[in-house]
Amino acid sequence: MKRKLVSLMCMVSMMSAMLSGCGGRPGGEGPKEASKPGREESRESKAQPTEEGTSEEAEAGAGDLEYVELKWDALSYQPDNIKDLDLIQAALDEYFKEKLNCRVVLNPMTIGAYLENVPTKLMSGEEMDLITVNSDVPYNNYANMGAFFPIDTLWDEYGSDVKSLFGEGVWESLEVGGHIYGVPVLKDNCYIIGYIYNKTLADELGLDMEQGWAGFAGMEEYLTEAVRLRNERFPEYAHMPLMMDGGEICPYWVALERFGAGEFAVCNIPGKEVARELGTDKVFNYFETDAFREACLAKQRLVQTGVLAYDTDVFETNLLAEPSTLLIVSWGYTWIDEHLFGENYDAKLVVFDDVWTDGGNYTGAMTAIGANSKNPERAMMAIELFNTDPYLATLMRFGVEGEHWEKDADGEMRLANRNADVANVGWLQWYGPFYGNLTIVDAPESYGGPDGIMLQKMAEYNDEAILAAHMGFVLDTTPIENELSACNNVVSEYYGNLVGGRHGSSEAVDRMIDEMNAKLKENGLERILTEVQAQIDAWAEGK
């Protein structure tokens, strides 16, 4: 996760790349049909075996399929954990030879190598097969440029099970020019917001931390009393914060549909409106709302009472593991081990009701097929297998059975052998946000929970999530690039202190919010709001 606290949590926990899918997605012109491969005839008959794929291989493979070789330009957020790529490749070779009579050459890249290579290859029309797509290679933008093959022309015949991974509303949101060009990774595709609390401390103080609060704003009074009780019982904790915050307002404290134009051009989420009078189609500046002002005032009060730290950087300790910490904001967790943050206390997870989602949770981690792939049909079949086959899903995260993990006498999966030393593993890509369906992975209990409960709950939250009103809309920021840059600079000047509660009084908070909004208007805010609204209206009219 890119957010402050969650980044820290990810380093200590199992959710190491949870929120890779956010970011603005500039639009572009309509699909360029001439740049797309012809679809009227299958290419399977044209595929020729590579030097490694002899005619003997072709005859020995799956059914009547000719042998082909595919390449997957993949992204890895954990490049230090792929030392045993050769073992993974050997296992992939054996499996795909048996299943599809093909070879999928895995090319995992660091984010630096990915950004250096993939956009250039897509722009040049280079032949590519499977391609990892994230927010740095915006799905809609590159689909509009004709860089991807339309998978919806293939999946009825070559990937029918892929369609069942997501509901109709999600697939509709991924249409670009009438076609779908990528398969999202089925993982935590929604904002699962809640908190992890120190049950040991709560029990000692007689606190009920599971009262069904709707969000953090409703917990202020209770937490203010809790810090007073803690400091009376444990005066040695009095200088420590009671709560570890997420460092941002959205999505922790509020739900907003953002379009890559900051929180100064947003829409309400249905059923979770922060400015109810505006409905869900009106674009507004969140920083001008009473909801933002009250959130900042609440943060300031929580800092004054000692619930929140003025600045966590001054502490020379891991506050997540400190027994003095009662509450930790969470994003993406569906199950935790009771000792997630160490042995100092027992931890419990609470998730707020009414999880929600927007388009970025799907386009931020996808697999696409290159427009100029020689074997798009076989690539579609490979995507299908990666997203429906538990063996492959597990292999891509935990490696080869016997080499990287094994099952004990009770049939429980354990990291072992080349993964025995978690500080120096051969292959461990948890939670593998770009390697296809996460919910079918066979994971050790310490990762996936008892009987895979973490993954089961993840799927349940996805199914229950409230959809944003403009799923599939992508803002073209080109007409307002200068204004966005100027307004982002204004926000960066004020935002950290406001949401960190660092001002000394409520009057100072009010003054800084008013000053920030005045500067936003001076730097083109109204033009941004007008442009975003116009694009949304045009998009809605064209649906």
Coordinates of C-alpha atoms in Angstrom, one line a residue:
M1 CA 0.0 0.0 0.0
K2 CA 1.2 3.4 -0.8
R3 CA -0.5 5.0 2.2
K4 CA 1.6 5.9 5.3
L5 CA 0.5 3.5 7.9
V6 CA -0.4 0.7 5.6
S7 CA 3.0 0.8 4.1
L8 CA 4.5 0.2 7.5
M9 CA 1.9 -2.5 8.2
C10 CA 2.8 -4.2 4.9
M11 CA 6.5 -4.5 5.9
V12 CA 5.6 -6.3 9.0
S13 CA 2.7 -8.3 7.8
M14 CA 1.6 -10.6 5.0
M15 CA -0.2 -7.9 2.9
S16 CA 2.9 -6.7 1.2
A17 CA 1.5 -5.1 -1.9
M18 CA -2.1 -4.6 -1.1
L19 CA -3.0 -1.4 -2.7
S20 CA -1.0 -1.3 -5.9
G21 CA -4.0 -0.3 -8.0
C22 CA -4.5 3.4 -7.3
G23 CA -3.7 6.3 -9.5
G24 CA -4.9 8.6 -12.3
R25 CA -5.6 7.2 -15.7
P26 CA -5.4 9.7 -18.6
G27 CA -7.8 8.9 -21.4
G28 CA -7.2 9.0 -25.1
E29 CA -8.7 8.6 -28.6
G30 CA -11.0 5.8 -29.4
P31 CA -9.7 2.3 -30.3
K32 CA -7.7 2.1 -33.5
E33 CA -9.2 -0.9 -35.2
A34 CA -6.4 -1.0 -37.8
S35 CA -3.8 -1.7 -35.2
K36 CA -5.6 -4.7 -33.8
P37 CA -5.0 -8.2 -35.1
G38 CA -7.7 -9.6 -37.3
R39 CA -10.2 -11.8 -35.5
E40 CA -12.0 -13.4 -38.4
E41 CA -9.7 -16.5 -38.5
S42 CA -7.9 -18.4 -35.8
R43 CA -4.2 -18.1 -35.6
E44 CA -3.6 -21.5 -34.1
S45 CA -3.0 -22.9 -37.6
K46 CA -0.4 -20.2 -38.2
A47 CA 1.6 -20.8 -35.0
Q48 CA 4.9 -22.5 -35.7
P49 CA 7.0 -24.4 -33.1
T50 CA 10.0 -22.5 -31.8
E51 CA 13.5 -24.0 -31.8
E52 CA 12.5 -25.6 -28.5
G53 CA 9.1 -26.7 -29.8
T54 CA 9.7 -29.4 -32.3
S55 CA 7.1 -31.2 -34.3
E56 CA 7.6 -34.2 -31.9
E57 CA 6.6 -31.9 -29.0
A58 CA 3.6 -30.7 -30.9
E59 CA 2.3 -34.2 -31.4
A60 CA 2.9 -35.1 -27.7
G61 CA 1.0 -32.2 -26.1
A62 CA -2.5 -31.4 -25.0
G63 CA -5.1 -32.6 -27.5
D64 CA -4.6 -31.3 -31.0
L65 CA -3.0 -28.1 -30.0
E66 CA 0.3 -27.2 -31.8
Y67 CA 3.2 -26.3 -29.6
V68 CA 3.7 -22.5 -29.1
E69 CA 5.8 -20.4 -26.8
L70 CA 4.4 -17.4 -24.9
K71 CA 6.1 -14.8 -22.8
W72 CA 4.7 -13.1 -19.7
D73 CA 6.1 -9.7 -19.0
A74 CA 5.2 -9.7 -15.3
L75 CA 5.7 -7.3 -12.5
S76 CA 7.1 -8.3 -9.1
Y77 CA 7.0 -6.2 -6.0
Q78 CA 9.3 -8.6 -4.2
P79 CA 12.2 -9.1 -6.6
D80 CA 14.5 -10.3 -3.8
N81 CA 12.3 -13.3 -3.4
I82 CA 12.7 -14.8 -6.9
K83 CA 16.1 -16.4 -6.7
D84 CA 14.6 -19.8 -7.7
L85 CA 13.0 -18.6 -10.9
D86 CA 14.6 -21.5 -12.8
L87 CA 12.7 -24.0 -10.6
I88 CA 9.4 -22.1 -11.1
Q89 CA 10.0 -22.0 -14.8
A90 CA 10.7 -25.7 -14.9
A91 CA 7.4 -26.4 -13.1
L92 CA 5.5 -24.1 -15.4
D93 CA 7.0 -25.7 -18.4
E94 CA 6.0 -29.2 -17.3
Y95 CA 2.5 -28.1 -16.4
F96 CA 1.7 -26.0 -19.5
K97 CA 3.2 -28.7 -21.7
E98 CA 0.7 -31.2 -20.3
K99 CA -2.3 -28.8 -20.1
L100 CA -2.0 -26.6 -23.2
N101 CA 1.1 -27.9 -25.1
C102 CA 2.8 -24.6 -24.8
R103 CA 5.5 -22.8 -22.8
V104 CA 4.9 -19.7 -20.8
V105 CA 8.2 -17.9 -20.2
L106 CA 7.9 -15.9 -17.0
N107 CA 9.7 -12.6 -17.1
P108 CA 9.3 -11.0 -13.6
M109 CA 10.5 -7.4 -13.4
T110 CA 11.1 -4.9 -10.7
I111 CA 9.0 -1.8 -10.9
G112 CA 11.9 0.1 -12.4
A113 CA 12.5 -2.4 -15.1
Y114 CA 8.8 -2.7 -15.8
L115 CA 8.4 1.1 -16.2
E116 CA 11.5 1.2 -18.4
N117 CA 10.4 -1.6 -20.7
V118 CA 6.7 -2.3 -20.9
P119 CA 5.3 1.2 -21.9
T120 CA 8.0 1.4 -24.7
K121 CA 7.2 -2.0 -26.0
L122 CA 3.4 -1.3 -26.0
M123 CA 3.9 2.0 -27.7
S124 CA 6.1 0.5 -30.4
G125 CA 3.7 -2.3 -31.2
E126 CA 6.3 -4.9 -30.3
E127 CA 5.0 -8.5 -30.2
M128 CA 3.9 -9.3 -26.6
D129 CA 1.8 -12.1 -25.2
L130 CA 0.8 -11.9 -21.5
I131 CA 1.3 -8.5 -20.0
T132 CA 0.9 -7.3 -16.4
V133 CA -1.0 -4.1 -16.3
N134 CA -1.0 -1.7 -13.3
S135 CA -1.8 1.9 -12.7
D136 CA 1.6 2.9 -14.1
V137 CA 0.5 1.4 -17.5
P138 CA -3.1 2.7 -17.4
Y139 CA -5.4 0.1 -18.8
N140 CA -7.9 2.4 -20.5
N141 CA -5.2 4.6 -22.0
Y142 CA -3.4 1.7 -23.6
A143 CA -6.6 0.0 -24.6
N144 CA -7.6 3.2 -26.4
M145 CA -4.3 3.2 -28.2
G146 CA -4.9 -0.4 -29.5
A147 CA -2.0 -1.9 -27.5
F148 CA -4.1 -4.8 -26.2
F149 CA -6.0 -7.6 -27.8
P150 CA -9.8 -7.6 -27.1
I151 CA -10.2 -10.7 -24.9
D152 CA -14.0 -10.6 -25.1
T153 CA -13.7 -11.8 -28.6
L154 CA -11.8 -14.9 -27.3
W155 CA -13.2 -15.9 -24.0
D156 CA -16.4 -17.7 -25.0
E157 CA -14.2 -20.3 -26.8
Y158 CA -10.9 -20.1 -24.9
G159 CA -11.6 -18.7 -21.5
S160 CA -15.3 -19.0 -20.5
D161 CA -14.5 -19.5 -16.8
V162 CA -12.8 -16.1 -16.6
K163 CA -16.1 -14.4 -17.2
S164 CA -17.5 -15.8 -14.0
L165 CA -14.8 -14.3 -11.8
F166 CA -16.5 -10.9 -11.7
G167 CA -20.1 -9.5 -12.0
E168 CA -21.6 -7.8 -15.0
G169 CA -21.1 -4.4 -13.4
V170 CA -17.3 -4.9 -13.2
W171 CA -17.0 -6.2 -16.7
E172 CA -19.1 -3.2 -18.0
S173 CA -16.7 -0.8 -16.3
L174 CA -13.8 -2.3 -18.2
E175 CA -15.3 -1.8 -21.6
V176 CA -13.2 0.5 -23.8
G177 CA -14.8 1.3 -27.2
G178 CA -17.2 -1.6 -26.8
H179 CA -14.5 -4.3 -25.9
I180 CA -12.8 -5.7 -22.8
Y181 CA -9.0 -5.8 -23.0
G182 CA -7.8 -7.3 -19.6
V183 CA -8.6 -9.6 -16.8
P184 CA -8.4 -8.1 -13.3
V185 CA -6.7 -10.1 -10.6
L186 CA -9.3 -11.5 -8.2
K187 CA -8.0 -10.4 -4.8
D188 CA -9.1 -7.6 -2.4
N189 CA -10.9 -5.6 -5.1
C190 CA -12.6 -3.3 -2.6
Y191 CA -11.8 -1.0 0.2
I192 CA -11.9 -3.2 3.3
I193 CA -11.5 -0.7 6.0
G194 CA -11.5 -1.4 9.7
Y195 CA -9.1 -1.6 12.7
I196 CA -7.0 -4.0 14.6
Y197 CA -7.1 -3.7 18.3
N198 CA -5.0 -4.8 21.2
K199 CA -7.4 -7.2 22.9
T200 CA -5.0 -7.7 25.8
L201 CA -5.0 -4.0 26.7
A202 CA -8.8 -3.7 26.0
D203 CA -9.5 -6.5 28.4
E204 CA -7.3 -5.0 31.1
L205 CA -9.1 -1.7 30.8
G206 CA -12.6 -3.3 30.5
L207 CA -13.1 -1.8 27.0
D208 CA -15.6 -3.1 24.5
M209 CA -13.9 -2.6 21.2
E210 CA -16.6 -4.2 19.1
Q211 CA -19.6 -1.9 19.3
G212 CA -20.5 -1.8 15.7
W213 CA -19.2 1.7 14.9
A214 CA -19.8 2.8 11.4
G215 CA -16.4 4.5 11.1
F216 CA -13.6 6.2 13.0
A217 CA -15.5 9.5 13.4
G218 CA -18.0 7.8 15.7
M219 CA -15.3 6.4 17.9
E220 CA -13.8 9.8 19.0
E221 CA -15.6 10.1 22.4
Y222 CA -14.9 6.4 23.3
L223 CA -11.2 6.7 22.4
T224 CA -10.8 9.9 24.4
E225 CA -12.1 8.1 27.5
A226 CA -10.0 5.0 26.7
V227 CA -6.7 7.0 26.6
R228 CA -7.6 8.5 30.0
L229 CA -8.3 5.1 31.4
R230 CA -5.0 3.7 30.0
N231 CA -2.9 6.5 31.3
E232 CA -4.4 6.1 34.8
R233 CA -3.8 2.4 34.8
F234 CA -0.5 2.5 33.1
P235 CA 1.1 5.9 33.7
E236 CA 4.3 4.7 31.9
Y237 CA 2.2 4.7 28.7
A238 CA 1.1 8.3 29.0
H239 CA 3.6 9.6 26.5
M240 CA 2.6 7.0 23.8
P241 CA -0.2 7.4 21.3
L242 CA -3.3 5.2 21.8
M243 CA -4.1 4.9 18.1
M244 CA -2.1 4.4 14.9
D245 CA -3.9 6.3 12.1
G246 CA -3.7 5.8 8.4
G247 CA -2.4 9.3 7.7
E248 CA -5.1 10.1 5.2
I249 CA -8.8 10.8 5.2
C250 CA -9.9 8.8 2.2
P251 CA -10.4 5.8 2.2
Y252 CA -9.9 5.4 6.0
W253 CA -12.4 8.0 7.3
V254 CA -14.6 8.6 4.2
A255 CA -15.6 7.0 1.0
L256 CA -15.0 9.1 -2.2
E257 CA -15.0 8.3 -5.8
R258 CA -11.8 9.8 -7.1
F259 CA -10.8 10.2 -10.7
G260 CA -7.1 11.0 -10.6
A261 CA -7.8 14.6 -9.9
G262 CA -7.1 14.5 -6.2
E263 CA -9.8 14.9 -3.6
F264 CA -10.7 18.3 -5.0
A265 CA -12.7 16.7 -7.8
V266 CA -14.7 13.8 -6.4
C267 CA -18.2 12.2 -6.4
N268 CA -20.2 10.6 -3.6
I269 CA -20.3 6.8 -3.2
P270 CA -23.9 5.5 -3.2
G271 CA -25.1 5.0 0.4
K272 CA -21.9 6.5 1.8
E273 CA -22.4 10.1 0.8
V274 CA -20.2 12.7 2.5
A275 CA -22.3 15.6 0.9
R276 CA -25.7 13.9 0.7
E277 CA -27.4 16.9 -1.0
L278 CA -25.1 16.5 -4.1
G279 CA -26.2 13.0 -5.0
T280 CA -23.7 10.7 -6.8
D281 CA -23.2 12.5 -10.1
K282 CA -22.2 15.9 -9.0
V283 CA -18.5 16.6 -9.0
F284 CA -17.4 18.6 -5.9
N285 CA -14.3 19.7 -3.9
Y286 CA -14.2 17.5 -0.8
F287 CA -11.9 20.0 0.9
E288 CA -14.8 22.5 0.9
T289 CA -17.2 20.2 2.6
D290 CA -18.3 20.2 6.2
A291 CA -17.2 16.5 6.3
F292 CA -13.6 17.4 5.6
R293 CA -13.5 20.2 8.1
E294 CA -15.0 18.1 10.8
A295 CA -12.6 15.2 10.1
C296 CA -9.6 17.6 10.4
L297 CA -11.1 19.1 13.6
A298 CA -11.5 15.6 15.0
K299 CA -7.9 14.7 14.2
Q300 CA -6.8 17.9 16.0
R301 CA -8.8 17.0 19.1
L302 CA -7.5 13.4 19.1
V303 CA -3.9 14.7 19.0
Q304 CA -4.6 17.1 21.8
T305 CA -6.0 14.3 24.0
G306 CA -3.2 11.9 23.3
V307 CA -5.2 9.4 21.2
L308 CA -3.1 10.2 18.1
A309 CA 0.6 11.2 18.1
Y310 CA 1.5 14.6 16.8
D311 CA 4.3 12.9 14.8
T312 CA 5.0 9.2 14.9
D313 CA 8.5 9.7 13.5
V314 CA 9.8 10.9 16.8
F315 CA 9.3 7.4 18.4
E316 CA 12.3 5.1 18.2
T317 CA 10.2 2.0 18.4
N318 CA 7.7 0.0 16.4
L319 CA 4.5 1.5 17.6
L320 CA 2.5 -1.4 16.0
A321 CA 4.1 -3.8 18.4
E322 CA 3.9 -1.7 21.5
P323 CA 1.6 -3.0 24.3
S324 CA 0.5 0.7 24.8
T325 CA -1.1 0.8 21.4
L326 CA -4.9 0.0 21.5
L327 CA -6.0 0.7 18.0
I328 CA -4.4 0.4 14.5
V329 CA -6.2 1.5 11.4
S330 CA -6.4 -1.3 8.7
W331 CA -7.0 -1.5 5.0
G332 CA -7.4 -4.8 3.2
Y333 CA -7.2 -7.2 6.1
T334 CA -9.9 -9.9 6.2
W335 CA -8.2 -12.2 8.8
I336 CA -5.2 -11.8 11.1
D337 CA -3.1 -14.0 13.3
E338 CA -3.5 -12.9 16.9
H339 CA 0.2 -12.1 17.0
L340 CA 0.4 -10.2 13.7
F341 CA 2.5 -7.5 15.3
G342 CA 4.4 -9.6 17.8
E343 CA 4.1 -11.4 21.1
N344 CA 3.4 -8.3 23.3
Y345 CA -0.4 -8.6 22.9
D346 CA -3.3 -10.5 21.3
A347 CA -4.7 -8.7 18.3
K348 CA -8.3 -8.8 16.9
L349 CA -9.6 -7.5 13.6
V350 CA -12.8 -5.5 13.1
V351 CA -14.0 -4.6 9.6
F352 CA -16.6 -1.8 9.2
D353 CA -19.8 -2.6 7.4
D354 CA -20.6 -1.5 3.8
V355 CA -17.3 -2.0 2.0
W356 CA -17.1 -0.2 -1.3
T357 CA -15.1 -0.1 -4.4
D358 CA -14.2 1.9 -7.5
G359 CA -12.7 1.2 -11.0
G360 CA -9.1 1.6 -9.8
N361 CA -9.4 -1.6 -7.7
Y362 CA -9.8 -3.6 -10.9
T363 CA -7.6 -1.8 -13.4
G364 CA -4.7 -1.5 -10.9
A365 CA -3.8 -5.2 -11.2
M366 CA -4.6 -7.0 -14.5
T367 CA -3.4 -9.3 -17.2
A368 CA -3.7 -8.4 -20.8
I369 CA -2.7 -9.8 -24.2
G370 CA -0.6 -7.8 -26.6
A371 CA -2.4 -6.6 -29.7
N372 CA 0.3 -8.2 -31.9
S373 CA 0.6 -11.5 -30.1
K374 CA 1.0 -14.3 -32.6
N375 CA -1.0 -16.6 -30.4
P376 CA -3.8 -14.6 -28.6
E377 CA -6.0 -17.7 -28.4
R378 CA -3.4 -19.7 -26.5
A379 CA -2.6 -16.6 -24.4
M380 CA -6.3 -16.5 -23.4
M381 CA -6.2 -20.1 -22.5
A382 CA -3.1 -19.5 -20.3
I383 CA -4.9 -16.5 -18.6
E384 CA -7.8 -18.8 -17.9
L385 CA -5.6 -21.4 -16.3
F386 CA -3.7 -18.9 -14.1
N387 CA -7.1 -17.6 -12.9
T388 CA -8.9 -21.0 -12.3
D389 CA -6.2 -23.5 -11.4
P390 CA -5.2 -23.7 -7.6
Y391 CA -1.9 -25.5 -8.5
L392 CA -0.7 -22.5 -10.6
A393 CA -2.1 -20.0 -8.1
T394 CA -0.1 -21.6 -5.3
L395 CA 3.0 -22.2 -7.4
M396 CA 3.2 -18.5 -8.3
R397 CA 3.1 -17.4 -4.6
F398 CA 4.8 -20.1 -2.7
G399 CA 6.8 -22.1 -5.2
V400 CA 7.2 -25.8 -5.8
E401 CA 6.0 -28.4 -3.3
G402 CA 9.0 -30.3 -1.9
E403 CA 11.4 -27.4 -2.8
H404 CA 9.8 -24.4 -1.2
W405 CA 7.0 -25.9 0.9
E406 CA 5.6 -29.2 2.1
K407 CA 2.6 -30.6 4.0
D408 CA 3.0 -32.1 7.5
A409 CA 1.5 -35.2 8.8
D410 CA -1.8 -33.4 9.4
G411 CA -1.9 -32.2 5.8
E412 CA -1.1 -28.6 6.8
M413 CA 1.0 -26.6 4.4
R414 CA 4.3 -25.3 5.8
L415 CA 7.1 -23.2 4.2
A416 CA 10.2 -25.5 4.1
N417 CA 13.5 -26.3 2.5
R418 CA 14.4 -23.4 0.2
N419 CA 11.8 -21.2 1.9
A420 CA 12.6 -22.3 5.4
D421 CA 14.5 -19.1 6.2
V422 CA 11.9 -16.4 5.5
A423 CA 14.7 -13.8 5.5
N424 CA 16.4 -15.6 2.6
V425 CA 13.7 -17.4 0.6
G426 CA 14.1 -19.0 -2.8
W427 CA 10.6 -18.0 -4.0
L428 CA 7.9 -16.3 -2.0
Q429 CA 5.6 -13.9 -3.7
W430 CA 2.9 -13.3 -1.2
Y431 CA 0.4 -12.1 -1.9
G432 CA 1.3 -11.9 -5.6
P433 CA -1.1 -9.2 -6.7
F434 CA -0.3 -9.7 -10.4
Y435 CA -0.2 -13.5 -10.7
G436 CA -3.9 -14.2 -11.2
N437 CA -6.7 -15.3 -8.9
L438 CA -5.6 -15.1 -5.3
T439 CA -8.7 -16.6 -3.8
I440 CA -7.9 -20.1 -4.9
V441 CA -4.4 -20.3 -3.5
D442 CA -3.4 -23.0 -1.1
A443 CA -1.6 -21.0 1.6
P444 CA 0.0 -21.8 5.0
E445 CA -2.3 -21.0 7.9
S446 CA 0.0 -18.2 8.9
Y447 CA -0.8 -16.5 5.6
G448 CA -4.3 -17.5 4.6
G449 CA -5.8 -18.3 8.0
P450 CA -7.4 -21.5 9.2
D451 CA -9.0 -23.3 6.3
G452 CA -8.2 -20.4 4.0
I453 CA -10.6 -18.1 5.9
M454 CA -8.7 -14.9 4.8
L455 CA -9.3 -15.7 1.1
Q456 CA -12.9 -16.8 1.6
K457 CA -13.7 -13.5 3.4
M458 CA -11.9 -11.6 0.7
A459 CA -14.2 -13.1 -1.9
E460 CA -17.3 -12.3 0.3
Y461 CA -16.3 -8.7 0.7
N462 CA -15.8 -8.3 -3.1
D463 CA -19.3 -9.7 -3.7
E464 CA -20.8 -7.4 -1.1
A465 CA -19.0 -4.2 -2.1
I466 CA -20.9 -1.1 -3.1
L467 CA -20.0 0.0 -6.6
A468 CA -19.1 3.6 -7.3
A469 CA -21.5 5.4 -9.6
H470 CA -19.0 5.8 -12.4
M471 CA -17.3 2.5 -12.7
G472 CA -15.3 2.5 -15.9
F473 CA -15.1 6.2 -16.3
V474 CA -11.5 7.4 -16.9
L475 CA -10.6 11.0 -16.7
D476 CA -8.6 12.5 -19.5
T477 CA -6.3 14.9 -17.5
T478 CA -4.7 16.5 -20.6
P479 CA -6.9 19.6 -20.7
I480 CA -6.3 20.4 -17.1
E481 CA -2.7 19.2 -16.5
N482 CA -1.4 22.7 -15.5
E483 CA -4.3 23.3 -13.1
L484 CA -3.9 19.8 -11.6
S485 CA -0.2 20.4 -11.0
A486 CA -0.8 23.7 -9.4
C487 CA -3.7 22.5 -7.1
N488 CA -1.7 19.4 -6.1
N489 CA 1.1 21.7 -5.0
V490 CA -1.4 23.7 -2.9
V491 CA -2.8 20.6 -1.2
S492 CA 0.7 19.2 -0.4
E493 CA 1.4 22.5 1.4
Y494 CA -1.5 22.0 3.8
Y495 CA -2.8 18.4 3.8
G496 CA -0.2 16.6 6.0
N497 CA -0.7 19.0 8.9
L498 CA -4.5 19.1 8.6
V499 CA -5.0 15.3 8.5
G500 CA -2.3 14.7 11.0
G501 CA -4.0 16.9 13.5
R502 CA -0.9 19.0 14.0
H503 CA -2.5 22.4 14.4
G504 CA -2.6 23.8 17.9
S505 CA -6.3 24.9 17.9
S506 CA -9.6 24.4 16.1
E507 CA -9.3 28.0 15.0
A508 CA -6.0 27.3 13.3
V509 CA -7.6 24.3 11.5
D510 CA -10.5 26.4 10.2
R511 CA -8.1 29.1 9.1
M512 CA -5.8 26.7 7.2
I513 CA -8.7 25.0 5.5
D514 CA -10.1 28.3 4.3
E515 CA -6.6 29.4 3.2
M516 CA -6.1 26.1 1.2
N517 CA -9.4 26.4 -0.5
A518 CA -8.8 30.0 -1.5
K519 CA -5.5 29.1 -3.0
L520 CA -7.1 26.1 -4.9
K521 CA -9.6 28.5 -6.5
E522 CA -6.7 30.9 -7.4
N523 CA -5.0 28.0 -9.1
G524 CA -7.7 26.8 -11.4
L525 CA -10.0 24.6 -9.2
E526 CA -13.2 25.7 -10.9
R527 CA -11.7 24.7 -14.3
I528 CA -10.9 21.3 -13.0
L529 CA -14.4 20.8 -11.5
T530 CA -16.0 21.9 -14.8
E531 CA -13.8 19.7 -16.9
V532 CA -14.3 16.6 -14.8
Q533 CA -18.1 17.2 -14.7
A534 CA -18.2 17.6 -18.4
Q535 CA -16.3 14.4 -19.1
I536 CA -18.5 12.4 -16.6
D537 CA -21.7 13.8 -18.2
A538 CA -20.4 12.9 -21.7
W539 CA -19.4 9.4 -20.5
A540 CA -22.9 8.9 -18.9
E541 CA -24.7 10.1 -22.0
G542 CA -22.7 7.7 -24.2
K543 CA -23.4 4.6 -22.1

